[in-house]
Amino acid sequence: MIDRKPLDWRVPAAEWEKFRQHVESEFGRVEGYLGREAELAMREYADADRFEPVEKQVDRLVQAAGRTPSELGFKEKTSDLDASETSRVQVRVDPQIKDEFKRAAEDGENALA
């Protein structure tokens, strides 16, 4: 069993409320599901879904064809969310995913301080 680390982050209130509503509509409650769903969303954002080897192979094939991913219109992840009103998020997630998400967020154009 994975020892989960607590998240104690401030996030845009409107986005967190939408996320909570999604989890409740999907599972009928948030207790027991909110942290797991937050973890899945973090994994997807951080691209920690273990497809990196396949993505690298695709990039090599694209480059071998004389193209680059940027020429195909791929963009880095950015956020234009207004963080003026925030909510405090307190859920537990897999520590590895938390670290991967933090690295991905720090590498983005609009990294939060």
Tab-separated table of N, CA, C and O in Angstrom:
chain	number	residue	atom	x	y	z
A	1	MET	N	0.842	-1.181	0.000
A	1	MET	CA	0.000	0.000	0.000
A	1	MET	C	0.889	1.247	0.000
A	1	MET	O	1.877	1.330	0.704
A	2	ILE	N	0.511	2.233	-0.790
A	2	ILE	CA	1.266	3.469	-0.913
A	2	ILE	C	0.895	4.397	0.238
A	2	ILE	O	-0.274	4.602	0.545
A	3	ASP	N	1.920	4.959	0.871
A	3	ASP	CA	1.698	5.960	1.901
A	3	ASP	C	1.430	7.278	1.193
A	3	ASP	O	2.298	7.808	0.505
A	4	ARG	N	0.252	7.790	1.305
A	4	ARG	CA	-0.139	8.992	0.591
A	4	ARG	C	0.295	10.243	1.348
A	4	ARG	O	0.223	10.304	2.554
A	5	LYS	N	0.730	11.249	0.563
A	5	LYS	CA	1.148	12.533	1.126
A	5	LYS	C	-0.018	13.511	1.061
A	5	LYS	O	-0.759	13.528	0.083
A	6	PRO	N	-0.135	14.351	2.060
A	6	PRO	CA	-1.210	15.349	1.996
A	6	PRO	C	-0.873	16.475	1.026
A	6	PRO	O	0.275	16.894	0.918
A	7	LEU	N	-1.874	16.894	0.298
A	7	LEU	CA	-1.781	18.116	-0.496
A	7	LEU	C	-2.339	19.216	0.386
A	7	LEU	O	-3.349	19.025	1.052
A	8	ASP	N	-1.733	20.326	0.387
A	8	ASP	CA	-2.257	21.479	1.101
A	8	ASP	C	-1.969	22.678	0.222
A	8	ASP	O	-1.078	23.466	0.490
A	9	TRP	N	-2.703	22.764	-0.871
A	9	TRP	CA	-2.478	23.776	-1.892
A	9	TRP	C	-3.678	24.697	-1.981
A	9	TRP	O	-4.801	24.320	-1.666
A	10	ARG	N	-3.434	25.880	-2.497
A	10	ARG	CA	-4.512	26.797	-2.802
A	10	ARG	C	-4.702	26.769	-4.324
A	10	ARG	O	-3.747	26.859	-5.063
A	11	VAL	N	-5.936	26.577	-4.732
A	11	VAL	CA	-6.261	26.485	-6.159
A	11	VAL	C	-7.430	27.413	-6.458
A	11	VAL	O	-8.163	27.808	-5.548
A	12	PRO	N	-7.639	27.772	-7.727
A	12	PRO	CA	-8.785	28.619	-8.077
A	12	PRO	C	-10.089	27.989	-7.566
A	12	PRO	O	-10.395	26.826	-7.842
A	13	ALA	N	-10.833	28.769	-6.791
A	13	ALA	CA	-12.034	28.265	-6.123
A	13	ALA	C	-13.063	27.702	-7.106
A	13	ALA	O	-13.648	26.637	-6.865
A	14	ALA	N	-13.291	28.404	-8.196
A	14	ALA	CA	-14.301	27.954	-9.162
A	14	ALA	C	-13.916	26.614	-9.790
A	14	ALA	O	-14.767	25.737	-9.977
A	15	GLU	N	-12.624	26.455	-10.097
A	15	GLU	CA	-12.168	25.194	-10.694
A	15	GLU	C	-12.278	24.046	-9.695
A	15	GLU	O	-12.656	22.933	-10.056
A	16	TRP	N	-11.917	24.304	-8.443
A	16	TRP	CA	-12.007	23.251	-7.433
A	16	TRP	C	-13.458	22.849	-7.214
A	16	TRP	O	-13.767	21.668	-7.077
A	17	GLU	N	-14.365	23.806	-7.211
A	17	GLU	CA	-15.784	23.483	-7.021
A	17	GLU	C	-16.297	22.635	-8.188
A	17	GLU	O	-17.034	21.673	-7.993
A	18	LYS	N	-15.902	22.975	-9.419
A	18	LYS	CA	-16.291	22.155	-10.580
A	18	LYS	C	-15.759	20.739	-10.434
A	18	LYS	O	-16.444	19.767	-10.751
A	19	PHE	N	-14.528	20.625	-9.957
A	19	PHE	CA	-13.914	19.314	-9.783
A	19	PHE	C	-14.665	18.510	-8.729
A	19	PHE	O	-14.984	17.341	-8.930
A	20	ARG	N	-14.978	19.139	-7.597
A	20	ARG	CA	-15.735	18.457	-6.528
A	20	ARG	C	-17.093	17.985	-7.047
A	20	ARG	O	-17.522	16.875	-6.761
A	21	GLN	N	-17.774	18.837	-7.807
A	21	GLN	CA	-19.078	18.475	-8.365
A	21	GLN	C	-18.947	17.300	-9.329
A	21	GLN	O	-19.804	16.409	-9.346
A	22	HIS	N	-17.893	17.300	-10.129
A	22	HIS	CA	-17.661	16.189	-11.049
A	22	HIS	C	-17.485	14.885	-10.276
A	22	HIS	O	-18.092	13.865	-10.626
A	23	VAL	N	-16.663	14.910	-9.239
A	23	VAL	CA	-16.430	13.698	-8.442
A	23	VAL	C	-17.721	13.234	-7.794
A	23	VAL	O	-18.053	12.042	-7.826
A	24	GLU	N	-18.492	14.161	-7.233
A	24	GLU	CA	-19.748	13.778	-6.588
A	24	GLU	C	-20.749	13.219	-7.592
A	24	GLU	O	-21.426	12.229	-7.317
A	25	SER	N	-20.828	13.807	-8.773
A	25	SER	CA	-21.767	13.284	-9.775
A	25	SER	C	-21.326	11.916	-10.298
A	25	SER	O	-22.149	11.069	-10.626
A	26	GLU	N	-20.026	11.696	-10.346
A	26	GLU	CA	-19.495	10.424	-10.839
A	26	GLU	C	-19.654	9.294	-9.828
A	26	GLU	O	-19.971	8.163	-10.186
A	27	PHE	N	-19.435	9.593	-8.549
A	27	PHE	CA	-19.395	8.547	-7.521
A	27	PHE	C	-20.484	8.665	-6.463
A	27	PHE	O	-20.584	7.804	-5.589
A	28	GLY	N	-21.257	9.738	-6.494
A	28	GLY	CA	-22.322	9.911	-5.522
A	28	GLY	C	-21.865	10.538	-4.212
A	28	GLY	O	-22.683	10.835	-3.349
A	29	ARG	N	-20.589	10.725	-4.040
A	29	ARG	CA	-20.017	11.371	-2.861
A	29	ARG	C	-18.561	11.717	-3.157
A	29	ARG	O	-17.988	11.204	-4.118
A	30	VAL	N	-17.985	12.567	-2.319
A	30	VAL	CA	-16.589	12.928	-2.519
A	30	VAL	C	-15.672	12.168	-1.563
A	30	VAL	O	-14.506	11.939	-1.888
A	31	GLU	N	-16.182	11.787	-0.397
A	31	GLU	CA	-15.370	11.075	0.581
A	31	GLU	C	-14.850	9.772	-0.018
A	31	GLU	O	-15.608	8.970	-0.550
A	32	GLY	N	-13.549	9.580	0.072
A	32	GLY	CA	-12.938	8.367	-0.450
A	32	GLY	C	-12.593	8.425	-1.930
A	32	GLY	O	-11.896	7.561	-2.442
A	33	TYR	N	-13.104	9.429	-2.622
A	33	TYR	CA	-12.872	9.542	-4.058
A	33	TYR	C	-12.129	10.815	-4.457
A	33	TYR	O	-11.450	10.830	-5.476
A	34	LEU	N	-12.277	11.870	-3.685
A	34	LEU	CA	-11.723	13.161	-4.075
A	34	LEU	C	-10.206	13.098	-4.249
A	34	LEU	O	-9.670	13.569	-5.245
A	35	GLY	N	-9.501	12.502	-3.304
A	35	GLY	CA	-8.044	12.401	-3.404
A	35	GLY	C	-7.613	11.553	-4.582
A	35	GLY	O	-6.676	11.903	-5.308
A	36	ARG	N	-8.295	10.429	-4.790
A	36	ARG	CA	-7.930	9.544	-5.914
A	36	ARG	C	-8.159	10.232	-7.251
A	36	ARG	O	-7.352	10.107	-8.165
A	37	GLU	N	-9.255	10.941	-7.370
A	37	GLU	CA	-9.538	11.641	-8.626
A	37	GLU	C	-8.580	12.820	-8.822
A	37	GLU	O	-8.161	13.093	-9.945
A	38	ALA	N	-8.222	13.504	-7.732
A	38	ALA	CA	-7.230	14.576	-7.834
A	38	ALA	C	-5.906	13.994	-8.305
A	38	ALA	O	-5.219	14.572	-9.149
A	39	GLU	N	-5.559	12.837	-7.774
A	39	GLU	CA	-4.322	12.154	-8.173
A	39	GLU	C	-4.340	11.812	-9.656
A	39	GLU	O	-3.359	12.014	-10.375
A	40	LEU	N	-5.461	11.297	-10.140
A	40	LEU	CA	-5.573	10.973	-11.571
A	40	LEU	C	-5.440	12.224	-12.435
A	40	LEU	O	-4.787	12.199	-13.481
A	41	ALA	N	-6.054	13.324	-11.996
A	41	ALA	CA	-5.954	14.571	-12.754
A	41	ALA	C	-4.518	15.093	-12.753
A	41	ALA	O	-4.020	15.570	-13.776
A	42	MET	N	-3.845	14.982	-11.608
A	42	MET	CA	-2.449	15.410	-11.524
A	42	MET	C	-1.570	14.552	-12.422
A	42	MET	O	-0.690	15.056	-13.105
A	43	ARG	N	-1.827	13.248	-12.421
A	43	ARG	CA	-1.055	12.327	-13.257
A	43	ARG	C	-1.218	12.703	-14.725
A	43	ARG	O	-0.258	12.754	-15.480
A	44	GLU	N	-2.455	12.993	-15.126
A	44	GLU	CA	-2.700	13.360	-16.519
A	44	GLU	C	-2.017	14.669	-16.867
A	44	GLU	O	-1.377	14.797	-17.910
A	45	TYR	N	-2.130	15.663	-15.992
A	45	TYR	CA	-1.495	16.952	-16.257
A	45	TYR	C	0.020	16.814	-16.361
A	45	TYR	O	0.655	17.365	-17.252
A	46	ALA	N	0.590	16.072	-15.439
A	46	ALA	CA	2.042	15.927	-15.397
A	46	ALA	C	2.557	14.948	-16.439
A	46	ALA	O	3.763	14.767	-16.583
A	47	ASP	N	1.625	14.316	-17.143
A	47	ASP	CA	1.990	13.318	-18.134
A	47	ASP	C	2.775	12.194	-17.469
A	47	ASP	O	3.727	11.660	-18.018
A	48	ALA	N	2.344	11.869	-16.260
A	48	ALA	CA	2.996	10.806	-15.498
A	48	ALA	C	2.261	9.491	-15.702
A	48	ALA	O	2.258	8.633	-14.846
A	49	ASP	N	1.649	9.344	-16.864
A	49	ASP	CA	0.823	8.168	-17.119
A	49	ASP	C	1.597	7.015	-17.750
A	49	ASP	O	1.027	6.098	-18.277
A	50	ARG	N	2.891	7.092	-17.700
A	50	ARG	CA	3.782	6.020	-18.143
A	50	ARG	C	3.795	5.805	-19.660
A	50	ARG	O	4.189	4.769	-20.139
A	51	PHE	N	3.354	6.814	-20.420
A	51	PHE	CA	3.411	6.713	-21.876
A	51	PHE	C	4.632	7.423	-22.438
A	51	PHE	O	4.772	7.558	-23.650
A	52	GLU	N	5.510	7.880	-21.592
A	52	GLU	CA	6.685	8.624	-22.043
A	52	GLU	C	7.499	7.867	-23.095
A	52	GLU	O	7.877	8.457	-24.110
A	53	PRO	N	7.792	6.561	-22.923
A	53	PRO	CA	8.566	5.862	-23.954
A	53	PRO	C	7.875	5.879	-25.325
A	53	PRO	O	8.529	6.066	-26.351
A	54	VAL	N	6.567	5.709	-25.338
A	54	VAL	CA	5.822	5.731	-26.597
A	54	VAL	C	5.864	7.133	-27.198
A	54	VAL	O	6.071	7.304	-28.403
A	55	GLU	N	5.683	8.157	-26.353
A	55	GLU	CA	5.700	9.527	-26.849
A	55	GLU	C	7.069	9.892	-27.421
A	55	GLU	O	7.156	10.582	-28.435
A	56	LYS	N	8.123	9.424	-26.781
A	56	LYS	CA	9.472	9.690	-27.307
A	56	LYS	C	9.666	9.019	-28.661
A	56	LYS	O	10.267	9.587	-29.565
A	57	GLN	N	9.157	7.796	-28.804
A	57	GLN	CA	9.254	7.092	-30.076
A	57	GLN	C	8.489	7.840	-31.161
A	57	GLN	O	8.978	7.992	-32.279
A	58	VAL	N	7.302	8.334	-30.828
A	58	VAL	CA	6.513	9.112	-31.792
A	58	VAL	C	7.274	10.378	-32.180
A	58	VAL	O	7.352	10.720	-33.362
A	59	ASP	N	7.865	11.054	-31.187
A	59	ASP	CA	8.652	12.253	-31.493
A	59	ASP	C	9.809	11.924	-32.436
A	59	ASP	O	10.090	12.670	-33.369
A	60	ARG	N	10.496	10.808	-32.195
A	60	ARG	CA	11.613	10.412	-33.072
A	60	ARG	C	11.119	10.145	-34.493
A	60	ARG	O	11.760	10.541	-35.465
A	61	LEU	N	9.970	9.490	-34.606
A	61	LEU	CA	9.415	9.208	-35.930
A	61	LEU	C	9.012	10.499	-36.646
A	61	LEU	O	9.251	10.651	-37.849
A	62	VAL	N	8.411	11.429	-35.902
A	62	VAL	CA	8.018	12.709	-36.485
A	62	VAL	C	9.257	13.457	-36.960
A	62	VAL	O	9.292	14.003	-38.069
A	63	GLN	N	10.298	13.464	-36.141
A	63	GLN	CA	11.532	14.152	-36.521
A	63	GLN	C	12.214	13.459	-37.694
A	63	GLN	O	12.779	14.120	-38.564
A	64	ALA	N	12.145	12.136	-37.742
A	64	ALA	CA	12.734	11.403	-38.865
A	64	ALA	C	12.017	11.741	-40.172
A	64	ALA	O	12.616	11.684	-41.246
A	65	ALA	N	10.760	12.129	-40.058
A	65	ALA	CA	9.993	12.519	-41.244
A	65	ALA	C	10.264	13.973	-41.624
A	65	ALA	O	9.659	14.501	-42.554
A	66	GLY	N	11.184	14.616	-40.898
A	66	GLY	CA	11.542	15.986	-41.229
A	66	GLY	C	10.653	17.029	-40.594
A	66	GLY	O	10.656	18.183	-40.995
A	67	ARG	N	9.875	16.651	-39.607
A	67	ARG	CA	8.983	17.592	-38.929
A	67	ARG	C	9.358	17.659	-37.456
A	67	ARG	O	10.089	16.819	-36.960
A	68	THR	N	8.848	18.644	-36.769
A	68	THR	CA	9.026	18.726	-35.319
A	68	THR	C	7.651	18.874	-34.688
A	68	THR	O	6.727	19.404	-35.328
A	69	PRO	N	7.490	18.428	-33.454
A	69	PRO	CA	6.179	18.580	-32.802
A	69	PRO	C	5.685	20.025	-32.798
A	69	PRO	O	4.505	20.265	-32.973
A	70	SER	N	6.578	21.007	-32.655
A	70	SER	CA	6.131	22.403	-32.646
A	70	SER	C	5.530	22.805	-33.993
A	70	SER	O	4.621	23.620	-34.046
A	71	GLU	N	6.031	22.234	-35.091
A	71	GLU	CA	5.474	22.531	-36.414
A	71	GLU	C	4.074	21.952	-36.569
A	71	GLU	O	3.299	22.407	-37.393
A	72	LEU	N	3.768	20.940	-35.767
A	72	LEU	CA	2.461	20.303	-35.851
A	72	LEU	C	1.430	20.989	-34.968
A	72	LEU	O	0.295	20.551	-34.888
A	73	GLY	N	1.840	22.039	-34.287
A	73	GLY	CA	0.891	22.792	-33.479
A	73	GLY	C	0.805	22.353	-32.034
A	73	GLY	O	-0.091	22.791	-31.321
A	74	PHE	N	1.697	21.486	-31.569
A	74	PHE	CA	1.679	21.083	-30.175
A	74	PHE	C	2.171	22.234	-29.321
A	74	PHE	O	3.119	22.916	-29.680
A	75	LYS	N	1.516	22.440	-28.187
A	75	LYS	CA	1.895	23.516	-27.298
A	75	LYS	C	2.155	22.960	-25.904
A	75	LYS	O	1.572	21.964	-25.508
A	76	GLU	N	3.026	23.646	-25.183
A	76	GLU	CA	3.258	23.293	-23.789
A	76	GLU	C	2.005	23.632	-22.991
A	76	GLU	O	1.239	24.519	-23.347
A	77	LYS	N	1.815	22.934	-21.889
A	77	LYS	CA	0.674	23.197	-21.020
A	77	LYS	C	0.858	24.546	-20.339
A	77	LYS	O	1.904	24.846	-19.810
A	78	THR	N	-0.190	25.356	-20.387
A	78	THR	CA	-0.180	26.626	-19.675
A	78	THR	C	-1.522	26.783	-18.981
A	78	THR	O	-2.475	26.078	-19.290
A	79	SER	N	-1.598	27.719	-18.085
A	79	SER	CA	-2.840	27.976	-17.373
A	79	SER	C	-3.161	29.457	-17.454
A	79	SER	O	-2.296	30.298	-17.242
A	80	ASP	N	-4.408	29.768	-17.753
A	80	ASP	CA	-4.832	31.159	-17.741
A	80	ASP	C	-5.897	31.372	-16.672
A	80	ASP	O	-6.690	32.283	-16.735
A	81	LEU	N	-5.915	30.496	-15.665
A	81	LEU	CA	-6.901	30.589	-14.602
A	81	LEU	C	-6.613	31.797	-13.722
A	81	LEU	O	-5.481	32.081	-13.381
A	82	ASP	N	-7.663	32.495	-13.351
A	82	ASP	CA	-7.526	33.626	-12.446
A	82	ASP	C	-7.452	33.081	-11.028
A	82	ASP	O	-8.394	32.497	-10.531
A	83	ALA	N	-6.322	33.264	-10.391
A	83	ALA	CA	-6.108	32.699	-9.061
A	83	ALA	C	-6.438	33.693	-7.956
A	83	ALA	O	-5.993	33.531	-6.832
A	84	SER	N	-7.235	34.729	-8.242
A	84	SER	CA	-7.524	35.724	-7.221
A	84	SER	C	-8.360	35.140	-6.079
A	84	SER	O	-8.122	35.450	-4.930
A	85	GLU	N	-9.350	34.329	-6.367
A	85	GLU	CA	-10.137	33.678	-5.324
A	85	GLU	C	-9.755	32.200	-5.311
A	85	GLU	O	-9.895	31.513	-6.321
A	86	THR	N	-9.254	31.741	-4.191
A	86	THR	CA	-8.772	30.364	-4.118
A	86	THR	C	-9.458	29.586	-3.010
A	86	THR	O	-10.076	30.153	-2.115
A	87	SER	N	-9.334	28.273	-3.126
A	87	SER	CA	-9.789	27.344	-2.103
A	87	SER	C	-8.594	26.538	-1.638
A	87	SER	O	-7.685	26.260	-2.421
A	88	ARG	N	-8.625	26.137	-0.399
A	88	ARG	CA	-7.554	25.301	0.145
A	88	ARG	C	-7.896	23.844	-0.112
A	88	ARG	O	-8.939	23.358	0.296
A	89	VAL	N	-7.019	23.154	-0.835
A	89	VAL	CA	-7.215	21.744	-1.172
A	89	VAL	C	-6.432	20.902	-0.180
A	89	VAL	O	-5.226	21.053	-0.048
A	90	GLN	N	-7.140	20.014	0.497
A	90	GLN	CA	-6.493	19.131	1.455
A	90	GLN	C	-6.964	17.703	1.184
A	90	GLN	O	-7.989	17.273	1.691
A	91	VAL	N	-6.231	17.014	0.339
A	91	VAL	CA	-6.474	15.607	0.035
A	91	VAL	C	-5.136	14.893	0.084
A	91	VAL	O	-4.084	15.524	0.113
A	92	ARG	N	-5.146	13.576	0.080
A	92	ARG	CA	-3.909	12.795	0.094
A	92	ARG	C	-3.709	12.150	-1.268
A	92	ARG	O	-4.655	11.644	-1.866
A	93	VAL	N	-2.445	12.187	-1.750
A	93	VAL	CA	-2.115	11.627	-3.055
A	93	VAL	C	-0.805	10.848	-2.969
A	93	VAL	O	-0.034	10.995	-2.034
A	94	ASP	N	-0.545	10.058	-3.996
A	94	ASP	CA	0.699	9.310	-4.119
A	94	ASP	C	1.859	10.306	-4.149
A	94	ASP	O	1.850	11.253	-4.929
A	95	PRO	N	2.879	10.116	-3.302
A	95	PRO	CA	3.984	11.081	-3.251
A	95	PRO	C	4.734	11.237	-4.574
A	95	PRO	O	5.173	12.335	-4.916
A	96	GLN	N	4.875	10.165	-5.324
A	96	GLN	CA	5.571	10.258	-6.614
A	96	GLN	C	4.788	11.129	-7.587
A	96	GLN	O	5.362	11.953	-8.300
A	97	ILE	N	3.483	10.962	-7.609
A	97	ILE	CA	2.652	11.769	-8.511
A	97	ILE	C	2.671	13.228	-8.079
A	97	ILE	O	2.745	14.139	-8.909
A	98	LYS	N	2.656	13.471	-6.770
A	98	LYS	CA	2.733	14.846	-6.263
A	98	LYS	C	4.022	15.510	-6.744
A	98	LYS	O	4.013	16.642	-7.218
A	99	ASP	N	5.131	14.785	-6.643
A	99	ASP	CA	6.422	15.331	-7.077
A	99	ASP	C	6.462	15.558	-8.584
A	99	ASP	O	6.964	16.580	-9.055
A	100	GLU	N	5.927	14.612	-9.374
A	100	GLU	CA	5.911	14.757	-10.833
A	100	GLU	C	5.031	15.939	-11.246
A	100	GLU	O	5.381	16.699	-12.153
A	101	PHE	N	3.900	16.096	-10.563
A	101	PHE	CA	3.008	17.216	-10.857
A	101	PHE	C	3.701	18.537	-10.544
A	101	PHE	O	3.642	19.485	-11.334
A	102	LYS	N	4.376	18.592	-9.399
A	102	LYS	CA	5.065	19.816	-9.006
A	102	LYS	C	6.131	20.189	-10.043
A	102	LYS	O	6.236	21.349	-10.443
A	103	ARG	N	6.903	19.198	-10.512
A	103	ARG	CA	7.919	19.470	-11.533
A	103	ARG	C	7.277	19.973	-12.817
A	103	ARG	O	7.767	20.917	-13.444
A	104	ALA	N	6.175	19.352	-13.230
A	104	ALA	CA	5.498	19.775	-14.466
A	104	ALA	C	4.960	21.190	-14.322
A	104	ALA	O	5.068	21.995	-15.246
A	105	ALA	N	4.399	21.511	-13.165
A	105	ALA	CA	3.862	22.848	-12.943
A	105	ALA	C	4.986	23.884	-12.930
A	105	ALA	O	4.831	24.979	-13.476
A	106	GLU	N	6.107	23.546	-12.327
A	106	GLU	CA	7.238	24.476	-12.284
A	106	GLU	C	7.832	24.704	-13.664
A	106	GLU	O	8.376	25.775	-13.939
A	107	ASP	N	7.741	23.714	-14.559
A	107	ASP	CA	8.283	23.829	-15.904
A	107	ASP	C	7.369	24.606	-16.843
A	107	ASP	O	7.787	25.005	-17.919
A	108	GLY	N	6.120	24.814	-16.461
A	108	GLY	CA	5.156	25.507	-17.334
A	108	GLY	C	5.442	26.981	-17.441
A	108	GLY	O	6.184	27.560	-16.651
A	109	GLU	N	4.833	27.602	-18.449
A	109	GLU	CA	5.028	29.033	-18.686
A	109	GLU	C	4.467	29.872	-17.553
A	109	GLU	O	5.022	30.900	-17.208
A	110	ASN	N	3.346	29.469	-17.001
A	110	ASN	CA	2.687	30.260	-15.960
A	110	ASN	C	2.826	29.577	-14.618
A	110	ASN	O	1.860	29.398	-13.893
A	111	ALA	N	4.027	29.207	-14.261
A	111	ALA	CA	4.260	28.511	-13.002
A	111	ALA	C	3.829	29.388	-11.827
A	111	ALA	O	4.059	30.589	-11.821
A	112	LEU	N	3.184	28.746	-10.877
A	112	LEU	CA	2.762	29.469	-9.672
A	112	LEU	C	3.940	29.595	-8.729
A	112	LEU	O	4.728	28.681	-8.569
A	113	ALA	N	4.042	30.717	-8.087
A	113	ALA	CA	5.145	30.946	-7.147
A	113	ALA	C	4.882	30.241	-5.835
A	113	ALA	O	3.816	29.949	-5.463
